[in-house]
Amino acid sequence: MAQEVTVLDKVFVPYITRAEISSRISEMAARINEDYAGKNPLFIAILNGSFIFAADLFREVTIDAAITFVKLASYKGTTSTGNVVTAIGMEERLTDRHVVIVEDIIDTGKTLSAFIPEIESQKPASINIATFLSKPSALKYDVKAAYTAFEIENKFVLGYGLDYDGHGRNLPELYILK
Ligand code: 5GP
Ligand code: MG
Protein backbone atom coordinates (compact mmCIF):
# COMPACT_ATOMS: atom_id res chain seq x y z
CA MET A 1 0.00 0.00 0.00
CA ALA A 2 1.34 3.42 -0.95
CA GLN A 3 2.15 5.87 1.82
CA GLU A 4 1.04 9.44 2.23
CA VAL A 5 3.24 11.99 0.48
CA THR A 6 4.14 15.57 1.32
CA VAL A 7 4.39 18.00 -1.59
CA LEU A 8 5.45 21.53 -0.70
CA ASP A 9 3.10 22.53 2.13
CA LYS A 10 0.47 19.83 1.64
CA VAL A 11 -0.03 16.20 2.61
CA PHE A 12 -1.73 13.81 0.21
CA VAL A 13 -3.03 10.30 0.88
CA PRO A 14 -3.42 7.38 -1.56
CA TYR A 15 -6.82 7.54 -3.28
CA ILE A 16 -7.01 5.37 -6.43
CA THR A 17 -4.53 2.56 -7.01
CA ARG A 18 -2.60 1.85 -10.19
CA ALA A 19 -4.54 -1.42 -10.58
CA GLU A 20 -7.91 0.35 -10.40
CA ILE A 21 -6.71 2.96 -12.86
CA SER A 22 -5.50 0.30 -15.32
CA SER A 23 -8.72 -1.60 -15.12
CA ARG A 24 -10.93 1.46 -15.78
CA ILE A 25 -8.70 2.54 -18.66
CA SER A 26 -8.99 -0.90 -20.25
CA GLU A 27 -12.78 -0.65 -20.02
CA MET A 28 -12.73 2.80 -21.56
CA ALA A 29 -10.44 1.70 -24.40
CA ALA A 30 -12.66 -1.29 -25.10
CA ARG A 31 -15.70 1.00 -25.46
CA ILE A 32 -13.76 3.37 -27.71
CA ASN A 33 -12.53 0.48 -29.86
CA GLU A 34 -16.14 -0.52 -30.35
CA ASP A 35 -17.61 2.95 -30.83
CA TYR A 36 -14.94 4.17 -33.27
CA ALA A 37 -14.16 1.07 -35.32
CA GLY A 38 -13.62 2.10 -38.94
CA LYS A 39 -13.79 5.82 -38.09
CA ASN A 40 -10.08 6.61 -37.69
CA PRO A 41 -10.66 8.98 -34.75
CA LEU A 42 -8.26 11.79 -33.92
CA PHE A 43 -7.44 12.00 -30.22
CA ILE A 44 -6.57 15.49 -29.02
CA ALA A 45 -4.80 15.26 -25.67
CA ILE A 46 -4.65 18.43 -23.62
CA LEU A 47 -1.24 19.09 -22.10
CA ASN A 48 0.23 18.97 -19.59
CA GLY A 49 -2.00 17.03 -17.23
CA SER A 50 -3.35 14.38 -19.59
CA PHE A 51 -0.09 13.04 -20.99
CA ILE A 52 0.14 9.93 -18.81
CA PHE A 53 -3.54 9.09 -19.09
CA ALA A 54 -3.43 9.72 -22.86
CA ALA A 55 -0.44 7.38 -23.27
CA ASP A 56 -2.04 4.59 -21.27
CA LEU A 57 -5.41 4.96 -23.00
CA PHE A 58 -3.97 5.27 -26.51
CA ARG A 59 -1.79 2.19 -26.01
CA GLU A 60 -4.98 0.18 -25.56
CA VAL A 61 -6.76 1.68 -28.54
CA THR A 62 -6.33 -1.09 -31.10
CA ILE A 63 -8.36 0.39 -33.97
CA ASP A 64 -6.85 2.70 -36.57
CA ALA A 65 -6.48 6.06 -34.79
CA ALA A 66 -4.32 9.18 -34.58
CA ILE A 67 -3.27 11.36 -31.67
CA THR A 68 -2.11 14.95 -31.34
CA PHE A 69 -1.33 17.19 -28.38
CA VAL A 70 -2.35 20.74 -27.62
CA LYS A 71 -1.55 23.18 -24.92
CA LEU A 72 -4.29 25.63 -24.01
CA ALA A 73 -3.43 29.18 -23.13
CA SER A 74 -6.24 31.29 -21.73
CA TYR A 75 -6.17 35.02 -21.51
CA LYS A 76 -8.68 37.77 -20.97
CA GLY A 77 -10.02 38.71 -24.35
CA THR A 78 -12.61 41.17 -25.48
CA THR A 79 -15.34 38.66 -26.28
CA SER A 80 -18.64 38.67 -24.44
CA THR A 81 -17.50 35.83 -22.21
CA GLY A 82 -14.28 37.65 -21.41
CA ASN A 83 -12.26 34.49 -21.93
CA VAL A 84 -10.44 33.24 -24.95
CA VAL A 85 -8.58 29.98 -25.25
CA THR A 86 -5.92 29.43 -27.85
CA ALA A 87 -4.71 26.00 -28.74
CA ILE A 88 -0.97 25.85 -29.21
CA GLY A 89 0.15 23.07 -31.53
CA MET A 90 -3.18 22.39 -33.24
CA GLU A 91 -2.10 21.79 -36.82
CA GLU A 92 -4.38 18.95 -37.89
CA ARG A 93 -7.35 19.58 -40.10
CA LEU A 94 -10.39 18.59 -38.08
CA THR A 95 -13.00 18.92 -40.80
CA ASP A 96 -14.97 15.66 -41.06
CA ARG A 97 -12.75 13.94 -38.47
CA HIS A 98 -14.11 12.09 -35.45
CA VAL A 99 -12.48 13.93 -32.56
CA VAL A 100 -11.91 12.55 -29.06
CA ILE A 101 -10.66 15.15 -26.60
CA VAL A 102 -8.49 13.61 -23.88
CA GLU A 103 -8.43 15.53 -20.60
CA ASP A 104 -7.02 14.80 -17.16
CA ILE A 105 -9.88 16.22 -15.14
CA ILE A 106 -13.10 18.15 -15.64
CA ASP A 107 -13.46 20.37 -12.61
CA THR A 108 -15.72 23.39 -13.32
CA GLY A 109 -15.70 22.56 -17.04
CA LYS A 110 -14.47 26.03 -17.91
CA THR A 111 -11.42 24.92 -19.90
CA LEU A 112 -13.33 22.57 -22.17
CA SER A 113 -16.34 24.85 -22.55
CA ALA A 114 -13.94 27.42 -24.01
CA PHE A 115 -11.98 24.95 -26.17
CA ILE A 116 -14.82 22.92 -27.68
CA PRO A 117 -16.28 25.80 -29.75
CA GLU A 118 -12.85 26.19 -31.39
CA ILE A 119 -12.99 22.57 -32.46
CA GLU A 120 -16.61 22.86 -33.54
CA SER A 121 -15.74 25.79 -35.78
CA GLN A 122 -13.70 23.41 -37.93
CA LYS A 123 -16.77 21.19 -38.52
CA PRO A 124 -15.54 17.82 -37.32
CA ALA A 125 -17.72 14.75 -37.94
CA SER A 126 -18.17 14.32 -34.18
CA ILE A 127 -16.66 15.42 -30.86
CA ASN A 128 -16.56 13.44 -27.63
CA ILE A 129 -14.59 13.83 -24.43
CA ALA A 130 -12.60 11.09 -22.69
CA THR A 131 -11.58 12.27 -19.25
CA PHE A 132 -9.59 10.50 -16.57
CA LEU A 133 -11.46 12.27 -13.75
CA SER A 134 -14.47 14.47 -13.20
CA LYS A 135 -15.79 16.27 -10.16
CA PRO A 136 -19.56 16.36 -10.75
CA SER A 137 -20.20 18.58 -7.71
CA ALA A 138 -17.77 21.24 -9.00
CA LEU A 139 -19.22 21.44 -12.54
CA LYS A 140 -20.39 24.93 -13.52
CA TYR A 141 -20.34 24.78 -17.33
CA ASP A 142 -22.27 22.59 -19.72
CA VAL A 143 -19.60 20.00 -20.47
CA LYS A 144 -20.40 16.30 -20.69
CA ALA A 145 -17.83 13.58 -21.14
CA ALA A 146 -18.83 10.49 -23.10
CA TYR A 147 -16.07 8.54 -21.32
CA THR A 148 -15.06 9.09 -17.68
CA ALA A 149 -12.73 6.76 -15.80
CA PHE A 150 -13.61 8.06 -12.32
CA GLU A 151 -16.07 10.53 -10.84
CA ILE A 152 -14.50 11.89 -7.67
CA GLU A 153 -15.39 14.14 -4.77
CA ASN A 154 -14.64 17.87 -4.92
CA LYS A 155 -11.15 17.77 -3.42
CA PHE A 156 -7.72 18.44 -4.93
CA VAL A 157 -5.99 15.37 -6.36
CA LEU A 158 -2.41 14.70 -7.39
CA GLY A 159 -0.40 12.18 -9.37
CA TYR A 160 -0.84 10.14 -12.56
CA GLY A 161 -0.02 13.26 -14.58
CA LEU A 162 -1.77 15.80 -12.36
CA ASP A 163 0.44 18.27 -10.53
CA TYR A 164 0.50 20.52 -7.54
CA ASP A 165 2.48 23.59 -8.57
CA GLY A 166 4.60 21.54 -10.96
CA HIS A 167 5.25 18.70 -8.53
CA GLY A 168 3.87 15.17 -8.28
CA ARG A 169 2.99 14.39 -11.90
CA ASN A 170 5.23 11.33 -11.76
CA LEU A 171 3.43 9.67 -8.86
CA PRO A 172 2.16 6.40 -10.37
CA GLU A 173 -1.18 6.43 -8.61
CA LEU A 174 -3.73 9.04 -7.64
CA TYR A 175 -3.49 10.88 -4.30
CA ILE A 176 -5.96 13.22 -2.63
CA LEU A 177 -5.47 16.10 -0.23
CA LYS A 178 -5.48 14.79 3.34
P1 5GP B 1 -11.78 23.30 -15.24
O1 5GP B 1 -11.50 24.24 -16.35
O2 5GP B 1 -12.64 22.11 -15.63
O3 5GP B 1 -12.31 23.98 -14.01
O4 5GP B 1 -10.39 22.78 -14.73
C1 5GP B 1 -9.69 21.88 -15.43
C2 5GP B 1 -8.20 21.97 -15.13
O5 5GP B 1 -7.94 22.41 -13.76
C3 5GP B 1 -7.61 20.60 -15.24
O6 5GP B 1 -7.23 20.33 -16.56
C4 5GP B 1 -6.47 20.65 -14.25
O7 5GP B 1 -5.35 21.16 -14.89
C5 5GP B 1 -6.92 21.62 -13.18
N1 5GP B 1 -7.50 20.89 -12.00
C6 5GP B 1 -8.78 20.88 -11.61
N2 5GP B 1 -8.97 20.13 -10.50
C7 5GP B 1 -7.73 19.64 -10.19
C8 5GP B 1 -7.25 18.79 -9.13
O8 5GP B 1 -7.98 18.29 -8.25
N3 5GP B 1 -5.92 18.50 -9.15
C9 5GP B 1 -5.08 18.99 -10.09
N4 5GP B 1 -3.80 18.65 -9.98
N5 5GP B 1 -5.49 19.80 -11.10
C10 5GP B 1 -6.81 20.12 -11.14
MG1 MG C 1 -5.47 20.25 -17.59
PDB file of C-alpha atoms and ligand atoms in Angstrom:
ATOM      1  CA  MET A   1       0.000   0.000   0.000  1.00  0.00           C
ATOM      2  CA  ALA A   2       1.339   3.415  -0.945  1.00  0.00           C
ATOM      3  CA  GLN A   3       2.152   5.873   1.817  1.00  0.00           C
ATOM      4  CA  GLU A   4       1.043   9.436   2.225  1.00  0.00           C
ATOM      5  CA  VAL A   5       3.241  11.993   0.481  1.00  0.00           C
ATOM      6  CA  THR A   6       4.138  15.567   1.319  1.00  0.00           C
ATOM      7  CA  VAL A   7       4.389  18.003  -1.591  1.00  0.00           C
ATOM      8  CA  LEU A   8       5.453  21.528  -0.699  1.00  0.00           C
ATOM      9  CA  ASP A   9       3.102  22.529   2.133  1.00  0.00           C
ATOM     10  CA  LYS A  10       0.467  19.830   1.643  1.00  0.00           C
ATOM     11  CA  VAL A  11      -0.035  16.201   2.613  1.00  0.00           C
ATOM     12  CA  PHE A  12      -1.729  13.805   0.209  1.00  0.00           C
ATOM     13  CA  VAL A  13      -3.034  10.303   0.880  1.00  0.00           C
ATOM     14  CA  PRO A  14      -3.419   7.380  -1.561  1.00  0.00           C
ATOM     15  CA  TYR A  15      -6.823   7.543  -3.284  1.00  0.00           C
ATOM     16  CA  ILE A  16      -7.014   5.373  -6.428  1.00  0.00           C
ATOM     17  CA  THR A  17      -4.527   2.562  -7.014  1.00  0.00           C
ATOM     18  CA  ARG A  18      -2.598   1.853 -10.193  1.00  0.00           C
ATOM     19  CA  ALA A  19      -4.543  -1.418 -10.579  1.00  0.00           C
ATOM     20  CA  GLU A  20      -7.913   0.347 -10.396  1.00  0.00           C
ATOM     21  CA  ILE A  21      -6.709   2.962 -12.861  1.00  0.00           C
ATOM     22  CA  SER A  22      -5.499   0.298 -15.317  1.00  0.00           C
ATOM     23  CA  SER A  23      -8.725  -1.596 -15.118  1.00  0.00           C
ATOM     24  CA  ARG A  24     -10.929   1.458 -15.781  1.00  0.00           C
ATOM     25  CA  ILE A  25      -8.703   2.544 -18.665  1.00  0.00           C
ATOM     26  CA  SER A  26      -8.986  -0.904 -20.246  1.00  0.00           C
ATOM     27  CA  GLU A  27     -12.778  -0.654 -20.019  1.00  0.00           C
ATOM     28  CA  MET A  28     -12.725   2.803 -21.562  1.00  0.00           C
ATOM     29  CA  ALA A  29     -10.439   1.702 -24.403  1.00  0.00           C
ATOM     30  CA  ALA A  30     -12.662  -1.293 -25.104  1.00  0.00           C
ATOM     31  CA  ARG A  31     -15.698   0.996 -25.464  1.00  0.00           C
ATOM     32  CA  ILE A  32     -13.761   3.373 -27.706  1.00  0.00           C
ATOM     33  CA  ASN A  33     -12.533   0.483 -29.864  1.00  0.00           C
ATOM     34  CA  GLU A  34     -16.140  -0.523 -30.352  1.00  0.00           C
ATOM     35  CA  ASP A  35     -17.613   2.947 -30.831  1.00  0.00           C
ATOM     36  CA  TYR A  36     -14.938   4.175 -33.269  1.00  0.00           C
ATOM     37  CA  ALA A  37     -14.162   1.072 -35.316  1.00  0.00           C
ATOM     38  CA  GLY A  38     -13.624   2.098 -38.936  1.00  0.00           C
ATOM     39  CA  LYS A  39     -13.794   5.824 -38.088  1.00  0.00           C
ATOM     40  CA  ASN A  40     -10.081   6.607 -37.687  1.00  0.00           C
ATOM     41  CA  PRO A  41     -10.664   8.982 -34.750  1.00  0.00           C
ATOM     42  CA  LEU A  42      -8.256  11.794 -33.921  1.00  0.00           C
ATOM     43  CA  PHE A  43      -7.445  11.998 -30.218  1.00  0.00           C
ATOM     44  CA  ILE A  44      -6.568  15.487 -29.018  1.00  0.00           C
ATOM     45  CA  ALA A  45      -4.799  15.258 -25.667  1.00  0.00           C
ATOM     46  CA  ILE A  46      -4.652  18.427 -23.624  1.00  0.00           C
ATOM     47  CA  LEU A  47      -1.242  19.091 -22.101  1.00  0.00           C
ATOM     48  CA  ASN A  48       0.233  18.965 -19.592  1.00  0.00           C
ATOM     49  CA  GLY A  49      -2.004  17.033 -17.227  1.00  0.00           C
ATOM     50  CA  SER A  50      -3.353  14.384 -19.591  1.00  0.00           C
ATOM     51  CA  PHE A  51      -0.091  13.036 -20.985  1.00  0.00           C
ATOM     52  CA  ILE A  52       0.145   9.927 -18.814  1.00  0.00           C
ATOM     53  CA  PHE A  53      -3.541   9.085 -19.092  1.00  0.00           C
ATOM     54  CA  ALA A  54      -3.434   9.720 -22.859  1.00  0.00           C
ATOM     55  CA  ALA A  55      -0.445   7.382 -23.273  1.00  0.00           C
ATOM     56  CA  ASP A  56      -2.043   4.586 -21.267  1.00  0.00           C
ATOM     57  CA  LEU A  57      -5.405   4.962 -22.999  1.00  0.00           C
ATOM     58  CA  PHE A  58      -3.975   5.271 -26.512  1.00  0.00           C
ATOM     59  CA  ARG A  59      -1.788   2.191 -26.006  1.00  0.00           C
ATOM     60  CA  GLU A  60      -4.983   0.178 -25.563  1.00  0.00           C
ATOM     61  CA  VAL A  61      -6.763   1.677 -28.544  1.00  0.00           C
ATOM     62  CA  THR A  62      -6.328  -1.088 -31.100  1.00  0.00           C
ATOM     63  CA  ILE A  63      -8.359   0.393 -33.965  1.00  0.00           C
ATOM     64  CA  ASP A  64      -6.849   2.700 -36.573  1.00  0.00           C
ATOM     65  CA  ALA A  65      -6.481   6.065 -34.788  1.00  0.00           C
ATOM     66  CA  ALA A  66      -4.316   9.177 -34.582  1.00  0.00           C
ATOM     67  CA  ILE A  67      -3.266  11.365 -31.673  1.00  0.00           C
ATOM     68  CA  THR A  68      -2.109  14.952 -31.345  1.00  0.00           C
ATOM     69  CA  PHE A  69      -1.327  17.187 -28.379  1.00  0.00           C
ATOM     70  CA  VAL A  70      -2.348  20.745 -27.621  1.00  0.00           C
ATOM     71  CA  LYS A  71      -1.555  23.182 -24.919  1.00  0.00           C
ATOM     72  CA  LEU A  72      -4.286  25.632 -24.009  1.00  0.00           C
ATOM     73  CA  ALA A  73      -3.427  29.181 -23.128  1.00  0.00           C
ATOM     74  CA  SER A  74      -6.245  31.287 -21.727  1.00  0.00           C
ATOM     75  CA  TYR A  75      -6.171  35.020 -21.510  1.00  0.00           C
ATOM     76  CA  LYS A  76      -8.683  37.773 -20.965  1.00  0.00           C
ATOM     77  CA  GLY A  77     -10.023  38.708 -24.354  1.00  0.00           C
ATOM     78  CA  THR A  78     -12.606  41.165 -25.485  1.00  0.00           C
ATOM     79  CA  THR A  79     -15.336  38.661 -26.282  1.00  0.00           C
ATOM     80  CA  SER A  80     -18.636  38.666 -24.441  1.00  0.00           C
ATOM     81  CA  THR A  81     -17.500  35.834 -22.211  1.00  0.00           C
ATOM     82  CA  GLY A  82     -14.275  37.649 -21.411  1.00  0.00           C
ATOM     83  CA  ASN A  83     -12.264  34.491 -21.925  1.00  0.00           C
ATOM     84  CA  VAL A  84     -10.435  33.240 -24.953  1.00  0.00           C
ATOM     85  CA  VAL A  85      -8.584  29.980 -25.246  1.00  0.00           C
ATOM     86  CA  THR A  86      -5.924  29.434 -27.854  1.00  0.00           C
ATOM     87  CA  ALA A  87      -4.706  25.999 -28.736  1.00  0.00           C
ATOM     88  CA  ILE A  88      -0.967  25.852 -29.213  1.00  0.00           C
ATOM     89  CA  GLY A  89       0.148  23.074 -31.527  1.00  0.00           C
ATOM     90  CA  MET A  90      -3.182  22.391 -33.243  1.00  0.00           C
ATOM     91  CA  GLU A  91      -2.099  21.789 -36.817  1.00  0.00           C
ATOM     92  CA  GLU A  92      -4.377  18.946 -37.890  1.00  0.00           C
ATOM     93  CA  ARG A  93      -7.350  19.583 -40.101  1.00  0.00           C
ATOM     94  CA  LEU A  94     -10.390  18.589 -38.078  1.00  0.00           C
ATOM     95  CA  THR A  95     -13.003  18.915 -40.795  1.00  0.00           C
ATOM     96  CA  ASP A  96     -14.967  15.659 -41.064  1.00  0.00           C
ATOM     97  CA  ARG A  97     -12.753  13.941 -38.469  1.00  0.00           C
ATOM     98  CA  HIS A  98     -14.110  12.093 -35.450  1.00  0.00           C
ATOM     99  CA  VAL A  99     -12.478  13.930 -32.563  1.00  0.00           C
ATOM    100  CA  VAL A 100     -11.908  12.548 -29.060  1.00  0.00           C
ATOM    101  CA  ILE A 101     -10.662  15.155 -26.601  1.00  0.00           C
ATOM    102  CA  VAL A 102      -8.491  13.614 -23.882  1.00  0.00           C
ATOM    103  CA  GLU A 103      -8.428  15.535 -20.604  1.00  0.00           C
ATOM    104  CA  ASP A 104      -7.023  14.798 -17.158  1.00  0.00           C
ATOM    105  CA  ILE A 105      -9.883  16.225 -15.141  1.00  0.00           C
ATOM    106  CA  ILE A 106     -13.100  18.146 -15.643  1.00  0.00           C
ATOM    107  CA  ASP A 107     -13.460  20.370 -12.613  1.00  0.00           C
ATOM    108  CA  THR A 108     -15.719  23.392 -13.318  1.00  0.00           C
ATOM    109  CA  GLY A 109     -15.703  22.559 -17.039  1.00  0.00           C
ATOM    110  CA  LYS A 110     -14.465  26.027 -17.911  1.00  0.00           C
ATOM    111  CA  THR A 111     -11.415  24.922 -19.904  1.00  0.00           C
ATOM    112  CA  LEU A 112     -13.332  22.567 -22.167  1.00  0.00           C
ATOM    113  CA  SER A 113     -16.339  24.847 -22.547  1.00  0.00           C
ATOM    114  CA  ALA A 114     -13.942  27.415 -24.010  1.00  0.00           C
ATOM    115  CA  PHE A 115     -11.979  24.951 -26.166  1.00  0.00           C
ATOM    116  CA  ILE A 116     -14.816  22.917 -27.681  1.00  0.00           C
ATOM    117  CA  PRO A 117     -16.275  25.799 -29.750  1.00  0.00           C
ATOM    118  CA  GLU A 118     -12.853  26.194 -31.387  1.00  0.00           C
ATOM    119  CA  ILE A 119     -12.987  22.572 -32.457  1.00  0.00           C
ATOM    120  CA  GLU A 120     -16.614  22.856 -33.540  1.00  0.00           C
ATOM    121  CA  SER A 121     -15.743  25.792 -35.779  1.00  0.00           C
ATOM    122  CA  GLN A 122     -13.703  23.405 -37.931  1.00  0.00           C
ATOM    123  CA  LYS A 123     -16.769  21.195 -38.522  1.00  0.00           C
ATOM    124  CA  PRO A 124     -15.535  17.815 -37.321  1.00  0.00           C
ATOM    125  CA  ALA A 125     -17.722  14.745 -37.942  1.00  0.00           C
ATOM    126  CA  SER A 126     -18.168  14.320 -34.176  1.00  0.00           C
ATOM    127  CA  ILE A 127     -16.665  15.422 -30.856  1.00  0.00           C
ATOM    128  CA  ASN A 128     -16.559  13.439 -27.629  1.00  0.00           C
ATOM    129  CA  ILE A 129     -14.590  13.829 -24.430  1.00  0.00           C
ATOM    130  CA  ALA A 130     -12.602  11.092 -22.692  1.00  0.00           C
ATOM    131  CA  THR A 131     -11.575  12.273 -19.249  1.00  0.00           C
ATOM    132  CA  PHE A 132      -9.589  10.502 -16.572  1.00  0.00           C
ATOM    133  CA  LEU A 133     -11.456  12.271 -13.751  1.00  0.00           C
ATOM    134  CA  SER A 134     -14.468  14.469 -13.202  1.00  0.00           C
ATOM    135  CA  LYS A 135     -15.790  16.273 -10.163  1.00  0.00           C
ATOM    136  CA  PRO A 136     -19.562  16.360 -10.747  1.00  0.00           C
ATOM    137  CA  SER A 137     -20.197  18.577  -7.714  1.00  0.00           C
ATOM    138  CA  ALA A 138     -17.771  21.240  -9.001  1.00  0.00           C
ATOM    139  CA  LEU A 139     -19.219  21.438 -12.538  1.00  0.00           C
ATOM    140  CA  LYS A 140     -20.389  24.926 -13.523  1.00  0.00           C
ATOM    141  CA  TYR A 141     -20.338  24.778 -17.333  1.00  0.00           C
ATOM    142  CA  ASP A 142     -22.266  22.585 -19.721  1.00  0.00           C
ATOM    143  CA  VAL A 143     -19.596  20.002 -20.470  1.00  0.00           C
ATOM    144  CA  LYS A 144     -20.400  16.304 -20.693  1.00  0.00           C
ATOM    145  CA  ALA A 145     -17.826  13.581 -21.136  1.00  0.00           C
ATOM    146  CA  ALA A 146     -18.830  10.494 -23.096  1.00  0.00           C
ATOM    147  CA  TYR A 147     -16.071   8.543 -21.317  1.00  0.00           C
ATOM    148  CA  THR A 148     -15.062   9.095 -17.683  1.00  0.00           C
ATOM    149  CA  ALA A 149     -12.730   6.765 -15.799  1.00  0.00           C
ATOM    150  CA  PHE A 150     -13.609   8.062 -12.315  1.00  0.00           C
ATOM    151  CA  GLU A 151     -16.068  10.528 -10.836  1.00  0.00           C
ATOM    152  CA  ILE A 152     -14.495  11.892  -7.673  1.00  0.00           C
ATOM    153  CA  GLU A 153     -15.386  14.142  -4.766  1.00  0.00           C
ATOM    154  CA  ASN A 154     -14.641  17.866  -4.921  1.00  0.00           C
ATOM    155  CA  LYS A 155     -11.146  17.765  -3.425  1.00  0.00           C
ATOM    156  CA  PHE A 156      -7.716  18.436  -4.927  1.00  0.00           C
ATOM    157  CA  VAL A 157      -5.991  15.370  -6.364  1.00  0.00           C
ATOM    158  CA  LEU A 158      -2.407  14.703  -7.386  1.00  0.00           C
ATOM    159  CA  GLY A 159      -0.400  12.177  -9.369  1.00  0.00           C
ATOM    160  CA  TYR A 160      -0.839  10.137 -12.558  1.00  0.00           C
ATOM    161  CA  GLY A 161      -0.019  13.258 -14.584  1.00  0.00           C
ATOM    162  CA  LEU A 162      -1.765  15.802 -12.358  1.00  0.00           C
ATOM    163  CA  ASP A 163       0.441  18.265 -10.525  1.00  0.00           C
ATOM    164  CA  TYR A 164       0.505  20.523  -7.537  1.00  0.00           C
ATOM    165  CA  ASP A 165       2.482  23.589  -8.572  1.00  0.00           C
ATOM    166  CA  GLY A 166       4.603  21.540 -10.956  1.00  0.00           C
ATOM    167  CA  HIS A 167       5.247  18.700  -8.529  1.00  0.00           C
ATOM    168  CA  GLY A 168       3.874  15.173  -8.284  1.00  0.00           C
ATOM    169  CA  ARG A 169       2.988  14.389 -11.905  1.00  0.00           C
ATOM    170  CA  ASN A 170       5.227  11.333 -11.764  1.00  0.00           C
ATOM    171  CA  LEU A 171       3.431   9.667  -8.859  1.00  0.00           C
ATOM    172  CA  PRO A 172       2.157   6.404 -10.368  1.00  0.00           C
ATOM    173  CA  GLU A 173      -1.178   6.430  -8.612  1.00  0.00           C
ATOM    174  CA  LEU A 174      -3.729   9.039  -7.636  1.00  0.00           C
ATOM    175  CA  TYR A 175      -3.494  10.883  -4.303  1.00  0.00           C
ATOM    176  CA  ILE A 176      -5.962  13.216  -2.630  1.00  0.00           C
ATOM    177  CA  LEU A 177      -5.473  16.096  -0.233  1.00  0.00           C
ATOM    178  CA  LYS A 178      -5.482  14.787   3.338  1.00  0.00           C
TER     179      LYS A 178
HETATM  180  P1  5GP B   1     -11.784  23.299 -15.241  1.00  0.00           P
HETATM  181  O1  5GP B   1     -11.495  24.244 -16.348  1.00  0.00           O
HETATM  182  O2  5GP B   1     -12.641  22.111 -15.634  1.00  0.00           O
HETATM  183  O3  5GP B   1     -12.305  23.977 -14.008  1.00  0.00           O
HETATM  184  O4  5GP B   1     -10.391  22.777 -14.731  1.00  0.00           O
HETATM  185  C1  5GP B   1      -9.687  21.882 -15.428  1.00  0.00           C
HETATM  186  C2  5GP B   1      -8.196  21.975 -15.127  1.00  0.00           C
HETATM  187  O5  5GP B   1      -7.936  22.413 -13.764  1.00  0.00           O
HETATM  188  C3  5GP B   1      -7.614  20.600 -15.243  1.00  0.00           C
HETATM  189  O6  5GP B   1      -7.234  20.334 -16.563  1.00  0.00           O
HETATM  190  C4  5GP B   1      -6.475  20.648 -14.251  1.00  0.00           C
HETATM  191  O7  5GP B   1      -5.349  21.165 -14.892  1.00  0.00           O
HETATM  192  C5  5GP B   1      -6.924  21.615 -13.181  1.00  0.00           C
HETATM  193  N1  5GP B   1      -7.495  20.895 -12.000  1.00  0.00           N
HETATM  194  C6  5GP B   1      -8.780  20.883 -11.607  1.00  0.00           C
HETATM  195  N2  5GP B   1      -8.966  20.130 -10.501  1.00  0.00           N
HETATM  196  C7  5GP B   1      -7.727  19.643 -10.186  1.00  0.00           C
HETATM  197  C8  5GP B   1      -7.248  18.788  -9.132  1.00  0.00           C
HETATM  198  O8  5GP B   1      -7.982  18.291  -8.248  1.00  0.00           O
HETATM  199  N3  5GP B   1      -5.922  18.497  -9.148  1.00  0.00           N
HETATM  200  C9  5GP B   1      -5.078  18.989 -10.087  1.00  0.00           C
HETATM  201  N4  5GP B   1      -3.797  18.652  -9.984  1.00  0.00           N
HETATM  202  N5  5GP B   1      -5.491  19.804 -11.096  1.00  0.00           N
HETATM  203  C10 5GP B   1      -6.809  20.119 -11.140  1.00  0.00           C
HETATM  204 MG    MG B   2      -5.475  20.254 -17.586  1.00  0.00          MG
END
